[in-house]
Amino acid sequence: MSDRIARQFAFLAEADRLKTVDRANVLLDLSRPENSAEHNWHVALQAMVFGASDRAIQMLLVHDLVEIDTGDQPIHLDHDAALLATAEARAADRIFGLSPDRDRLLDLWLEFEAAASADAVMAKRMDHSQPLFQVLLAPQPLADHLAVVRDNIGRGRAARLRSEWPEAMGWADAVLTGTTPPDSDLHRRLRFLAEADALKSVLRASLLIDASRRENSAEHSWHLALYALAFADLAGPGVDIGRVIRMLLIHDLVEIDVGDVPLHSAGGLAHGSADIQAAEAEAALRIFGLLPDRQAGDFLALWREFEAAATPDAVFAKALDRCQPVIQNLGLGGIGWVDYGVTFADLESRVGGRISLGAPALWDWLRPRVRDFLG
């Protein structure tokens, strides 16, 4: 078991590199390029919003991991498709091969690439439409990006969406012609997804494992969902991994309004304080309230379940939420712990208990490594 956990952590540490792969798309505020980890989170969230299956969402969590080796290939630039496919297959074999669940993860990626199953078709639909929405939902889209969207819808890979998803393409046509789309459930869902883009600009205390910059909350949410997929075998009785992944995709959306409050912070805005809890509850009502009413209630209930941490799904999700920053810090040589003056007793009381409750094998593996580091 110890070797298995070590290999999963090696895979998850390697996945951290996806946060440094830039895409041609930019954030809605045009401040910088979107990276592939942020895209994976946003497209998985979009799939959740539009009713995709758990398997389709899981495909989207892993579909771009090969870009760690190959980089992102913009759709509007010419490329050798056969050469790229060979490079991506080689990358998939290397990256998924780090995990003891290589075959399970590779099967998800291969199914997505083949686009032959209903789940994969849905996942591809989400992947090919999200960049279009990313451009069209921006307050002031860039002219060259609009040109790429027009070409993509007209004769590119998104052209098929006119028959697959005519409502969405009708919405896109309206935006491209300067017409205000009518209020509809589709429009409300897209407004929610546009608001969610702001999570990519919420910085956390944790650094990327390469120490190049601080992690943001969208990247963290994607990485946590990948943790749930990787450590599904460690979940306790009654845990539904599909629901855990959905919880983790939305669990930090309230930080759009509240910001990230580090676990080891102190003072009036300490993590878990009454003021923070009230502010997060208000943020949840506003953000999930952008969705159609029934869906807003479902998402709000799922977020509240995570916060309460009383169900098997939420207990496991909370364990992973505490676990991921520990791995980041161990990979960084404890930079974050040094900055906040964290002791082993702090980690054991604030982190160890939560991890032990939901995934005791993880804390059993982590505890001696943390103790050796912090003394």
Short mmCIF file of C-alpha atoms in Angstrom, two decimals, residues 205-207 263-264 322-344 346-348 350-351 363 366-367 369-375:
data_model
loop_
_atom_site.label_atom_id
_atom_site.label_comp_id
_atom_site.label_asym_id
_atom_site.label_seq_id
_atom_site.Cartn_x
_atom_site.Cartn_y
_atom_site.Cartn_z
CA ALA A 205 -0.87 30.67 -0.20
CA SER A 206 0.47 27.47 -1.81
CA LEU A 207 3.08 27.65 -4.55
CA LEU A 263 -5.55 27.39 6.80
CA HIS A 264 -2.67 28.54 8.99
CA ARG A 322 -6.28 19.05 3.46
CA CYS A 323 -3.92 16.57 1.78
CA GLN A 324 -3.06 18.43 -1.43
CA PRO A 325 -1.34 21.45 0.17
CA VAL A 326 0.78 19.09 2.30
CA ILE A 327 2.10 17.42 -0.83
CA GLN A 328 2.73 20.81 -2.45
CA ASN A 329 4.73 21.91 0.60
CA LEU A 330 6.74 18.70 0.82
CA GLY A 331 7.63 19.08 -2.85
CA LEU A 332 8.68 22.67 -2.22
CA GLY A 333 10.87 21.99 0.77
CA GLY A 334 8.29 23.42 3.17
CA ILE A 335 8.40 27.03 1.92
CA GLY A 336 4.77 27.66 2.85
CA TRP A 337 5.16 26.17 6.31
CA VAL A 338 8.22 28.30 6.97
CA ASP A 339 6.40 31.45 5.84
CA TYR A 340 3.52 30.78 8.25
CA GLY A 341 5.61 29.38 11.09
CA VAL A 342 3.80 26.04 10.95
CA THR A 343 4.88 23.33 13.39
CA PHE A 344 4.31 19.60 13.30
CA ASP A 346 -0.13 22.54 13.90
CA LEU A 347 -0.20 20.09 11.00
CA GLU A 348 -1.30 17.20 13.18
CA ARG A 350 -5.39 21.16 11.72
CA VAL A 351 -4.66 18.72 8.92
CA TRP A 363 -2.19 10.38 6.79
CA LEU A 366 2.20 11.49 5.14
CA ARG A 367 2.67 11.76 8.91
CA ARG A 369 7.34 12.49 6.19
CA VAL A 370 5.89 15.66 7.69
CA ARG A 371 7.38 14.81 11.10
CA ASP A 372 10.82 14.23 9.59
CA PHE A 373 10.63 17.59 7.88
CA LEU A 374 9.19 19.70 10.70
CA GLY A 375 10.74 17.81 13.59
#
